[in-house]
Amino acid sequence: MSRKETKAIFPGSFDPFTVGHESIVLRGLSMFDKVVVAVGVNNEKHGYFAVDKRIMLIEKVFEGVENVEVASYEGLTVDYARQIGATHILRGLRTSSDFEFERAIALTNKQISGIDTAFLLTAPEHMHVSSSVIRDIMRYGGDVSAFLPERIRDLVK
Ligand code: ADP
């Protein structure tokens, strides 16, 4: 029996994309045939990095890596997921508060679309890594290179 191709959408703000995000995508590739990293755009909220820049950075991280695509979307994640034929939503979990929040969203998404969310626990070494802390450090001119995937360390200034 042939199995349907699996495609996970990994949605997020990725402002900026971190080593924690990179690890979730790479581990996701061992579970899904394809992973689409999808930058959610909220026109009412200005990010630190422009969406185009976030996309460019993520594309750099996965240059030459087969089965990873990068995209952006507006609106509901499940609508976009359906539009691109995603079979699953992929999310990462760091803390119990992540879990409480993500569970509500995942159950809601399942109810309105039938799409399941798969969770991967953060690697212990990435538990403290967050885009918002990186943004705070950058605002005051600190060095964030340890939190960024190697390929984009020189591009984020
Ligand atoms: P959002 O605004 O949707 O939370 P983020 O860009 O902050 O977007 O995160 C996207 C996804 O990556 C979320 O599932 C989040 O839990 C996960 N994530 C963020 N940082 C880490 C990390 N250090 N380790 C594992 N997963 C992470």
Short mmCIF file of C-alpha atoms and ligand atoms in Angstrom, two decimals:
data_model
loop_
_atom_site.label_atom_id
_atom_site.label_comp_id
_atom_site.label_asym_id
_atom_site.label_seq_id
_atom_site.Cartn_x
_atom_site.Cartn_y
_atom_site.Cartn_z
CA MET A 1 0.00 0.00 0.00
CA SER A 2 1.48 3.37 -0.91
CA ARG A 3 1.46 6.04 1.77
CA LYS A 4 0.26 9.55 1.05
CA GLU A 5 3.11 12.06 0.99
CA THR A 6 3.29 13.93 4.30
CA LYS A 7 3.87 17.65 4.35
CA ALA A 8 4.13 19.63 7.58
CA ILE A 9 3.73 23.35 7.85
CA PHE A 10 5.95 24.88 10.54
CA PRO A 11 4.27 28.23 11.20
CA GLY A 12 5.69 31.05 13.27
CA SER A 13 6.90 34.61 13.41
CA PHE A 14 10.59 33.65 13.13
CA ASP A 15 11.60 37.18 14.08
CA PRO A 16 14.39 36.10 13.82
CA PHE A 17 14.85 32.39 13.00
CA THR A 18 16.94 30.73 15.73
CA VAL A 19 18.94 27.56 16.33
CA GLY A 20 15.86 26.29 18.18
CA HIS A 21 13.70 26.68 15.07
CA GLU A 22 16.40 25.13 12.87
CA SER A 23 16.56 22.07 15.08
CA ILE A 24 12.77 21.56 14.97
CA VAL A 25 12.78 21.73 11.14
CA LEU A 26 15.69 19.30 10.77
CA ARG A 27 14.13 16.83 13.21
CA GLY A 28 10.77 17.32 11.48
CA LEU A 29 12.35 16.08 8.26
CA SER A 30 12.77 12.64 9.78
CA MET A 31 9.01 12.51 10.37
CA PHE A 32 7.61 14.25 7.29
CA ASP A 33 8.43 14.07 3.58
CA LYS A 34 8.36 17.86 3.36
CA VAL A 35 8.49 20.75 5.82
CA VAL A 36 7.25 24.20 4.83
CA VAL A 37 8.55 26.94 7.11
CA ALA A 38 5.76 29.52 6.93
CA VAL A 39 6.19 33.05 8.24
CA GLY A 40 2.84 34.29 9.51
CA VAL A 41 2.27 37.91 8.54
CA ASN A 42 0.18 40.13 10.77
CA ASN A 43 -0.29 43.49 9.09
CA GLU A 44 -1.26 45.13 12.35
CA LYS A 45 1.95 44.10 14.05
CA HIS A 46 5.31 45.39 12.93
CA GLY A 47 8.07 42.90 13.40
CA TYR A 48 11.69 43.64 14.26
CA PHE A 49 12.85 42.24 10.93
CA ALA A 50 10.84 42.83 7.74
CA VAL A 51 9.08 39.70 6.51
CA ASP A 52 11.22 39.64 3.34
CA LYS A 53 14.36 39.67 5.43
CA ARG A 54 13.06 36.86 7.68
CA ILE A 55 12.32 34.78 4.59
CA MET A 56 15.70 35.50 3.05
CA LEU A 57 17.44 34.40 6.27
CA ILE A 58 15.44 31.16 6.53
CA GLU A 59 16.11 30.39 2.85
CA LYS A 60 19.82 30.84 3.52
CA VAL A 61 19.68 28.43 6.45
CA PHE A 62 18.17 25.68 4.28
CA GLU A 63 19.93 26.42 1.01
CA GLY A 64 20.56 23.08 -0.67
CA VAL A 65 18.50 21.17 1.88
CA GLU A 66 15.98 19.10 0.00
CA ASN A 67 12.38 18.98 1.18
CA VAL A 68 12.37 22.29 3.04
CA GLU A 69 10.40 25.18 1.56
CA VAL A 70 10.00 28.70 2.89
CA ALA A 71 6.88 30.80 2.46
CA SER A 72 4.79 33.52 4.08
CA TYR A 73 1.06 33.71 4.63
CA GLU A 74 -1.66 35.93 5.98
CA GLY A 75 -4.78 34.79 7.76
CA LEU A 76 -5.54 31.51 9.46
CA THR A 77 -2.78 28.93 9.60
CA VAL A 78 -5.24 26.13 8.82
CA ASP A 79 -6.49 27.94 5.70
CA TYR A 80 -2.95 28.27 4.43
CA ALA A 81 -2.18 24.69 5.45
CA ARG A 82 -5.11 23.44 3.38
CA GLN A 83 -4.16 25.68 0.47
CA ILE A 84 -0.70 24.10 0.21
CA GLY A 85 -1.92 20.58 0.93
CA ALA A 86 -0.21 20.29 4.32
CA THR A 87 -1.09 17.10 6.17
CA HIS A 88 0.17 18.29 9.55
CA ILE A 89 1.13 21.37 11.52
CA LEU A 90 4.50 21.18 13.27
CA ARG A 91 5.25 23.11 16.46
CA GLY A 92 8.03 23.12 19.01
CA LEU A 93 7.56 23.01 22.78
CA ARG A 94 9.89 24.51 25.35
CA THR A 95 7.98 25.02 28.57
CA SER A 96 4.76 23.92 30.22
CA SER A 97 3.27 27.32 29.41
CA ASP A 98 4.10 26.71 25.72
CA PHE A 99 2.22 23.45 26.10
CA GLU A 100 -0.92 24.97 27.66
CA PHE A 101 -1.10 27.61 24.95
CA GLU A 102 -0.32 25.24 22.08
CA ARG A 103 -2.78 22.62 23.22
CA ALA A 104 -5.70 25.06 22.97
CA ILE A 105 -4.64 26.16 19.50
CA ALA A 106 -4.02 22.61 18.31
CA LEU A 107 -7.40 21.37 19.54
CA THR A 108 -9.11 24.34 17.90
CA ASN A 109 -7.27 23.83 14.63
CA LYS A 110 -8.14 20.14 14.66
CA GLN A 111 -11.81 20.94 15.25
CA ILE A 112 -12.09 23.54 12.49
CA SER A 113 -9.93 21.83 9.87
CA GLY A 114 -9.29 18.21 10.82
CA ILE A 115 -5.53 18.88 10.61
CA ASP A 116 -3.44 17.40 13.42
CA THR A 117 -0.56 19.23 15.07
CA ALA A 118 2.65 17.34 15.82
CA PHE A 119 4.82 18.61 18.66
CA LEU A 120 8.53 18.18 19.09
CA LEU A 121 10.17 18.92 22.43
CA THR A 122 12.99 21.38 22.23
CA ALA A 123 16.50 20.00 22.44
CA PRO A 124 17.66 20.71 26.02
CA GLU A 125 20.40 23.01 24.77
CA HIS A 126 17.79 25.20 23.05
CA MET A 127 15.27 25.43 25.87
CA HIS A 128 16.14 29.04 26.70
CA VAL A 129 16.46 30.25 23.11
CA SER A 130 13.73 32.65 22.04
CA SER A 131 13.33 35.22 19.28
CA SER A 132 12.04 37.82 21.73
CA VAL A 133 15.13 37.58 23.95
CA ILE A 134 17.32 37.81 20.85
CA ARG A 135 15.47 40.98 19.81
CA ASP A 136 16.01 42.48 23.26
CA ILE A 137 19.73 41.75 23.13
CA MET A 138 19.96 43.23 19.64
CA ARG A 139 18.19 46.44 20.65
CA TYR A 140 21.04 47.11 23.05
CA GLY A 141 23.76 46.07 20.64
CA GLY A 142 24.59 42.72 22.27
CA ASP A 143 26.03 39.67 20.54
CA VAL A 144 23.35 37.15 19.53
CA SER A 145 25.43 34.98 17.22
CA ALA A 146 25.31 31.91 19.51
CA PHE A 147 21.52 31.79 19.09
CA LEU A 148 21.49 31.98 15.30
CA PRO A 149 22.01 29.19 12.77
CA GLU A 150 25.60 29.25 11.56
CA ARG A 151 24.76 30.18 7.99
CA ILE A 152 23.10 33.46 8.97
CA ARG A 153 25.35 34.55 11.81
CA ASP A 154 27.05 37.19 9.68
CA LEU A 155 23.83 38.40 8.06
CA VAL A 156 21.96 39.38 11.21
CA LYS A 157 23.25 42.65 12.50
P1 ADP B 1 5.03 32.15 17.32
O1 ADP B 1 4.88 33.63 17.28
O2 ADP B 1 4.04 31.42 16.47
O3 ADP B 1 5.19 31.53 18.68
P2 ADP B 1 7.86 31.70 16.98
O4 ADP B 1 8.67 32.15 15.82
O5 ADP B 1 8.17 32.31 18.30
O6 ADP B 1 6.37 31.93 16.53
O7 ADP B 1 7.95 30.13 17.14
C1 ADP B 1 7.58 29.25 16.13
C2 ADP B 1 7.58 27.83 16.65
O8 ADP B 1 8.88 27.45 17.07
C3 ADP B 1 6.68 27.61 17.88
O9 ADP B 1 6.13 26.31 17.79
C4 ADP B 1 7.64 27.68 19.03
O10 ADP B 1 7.18 26.97 20.16
C5 ADP B 1 8.85 27.02 18.42
N1 ADP B 1 10.09 27.42 19.08
C6 ADP B 1 10.53 28.66 19.31
N2 ADP B 1 11.73 28.64 19.93
C7 ADP B 1 12.04 27.33 20.11
C8 ADP B 1 13.16 26.64 20.71
N3 ADP B 1 14.17 27.29 21.28
N4 ADP B 1 13.12 25.28 20.70
C9 ADP B 1 12.08 24.62 20.16
N5 ADP B 1 11.01 25.21 19.58
C10 ADP B 1 10.99 26.54 19.55
#
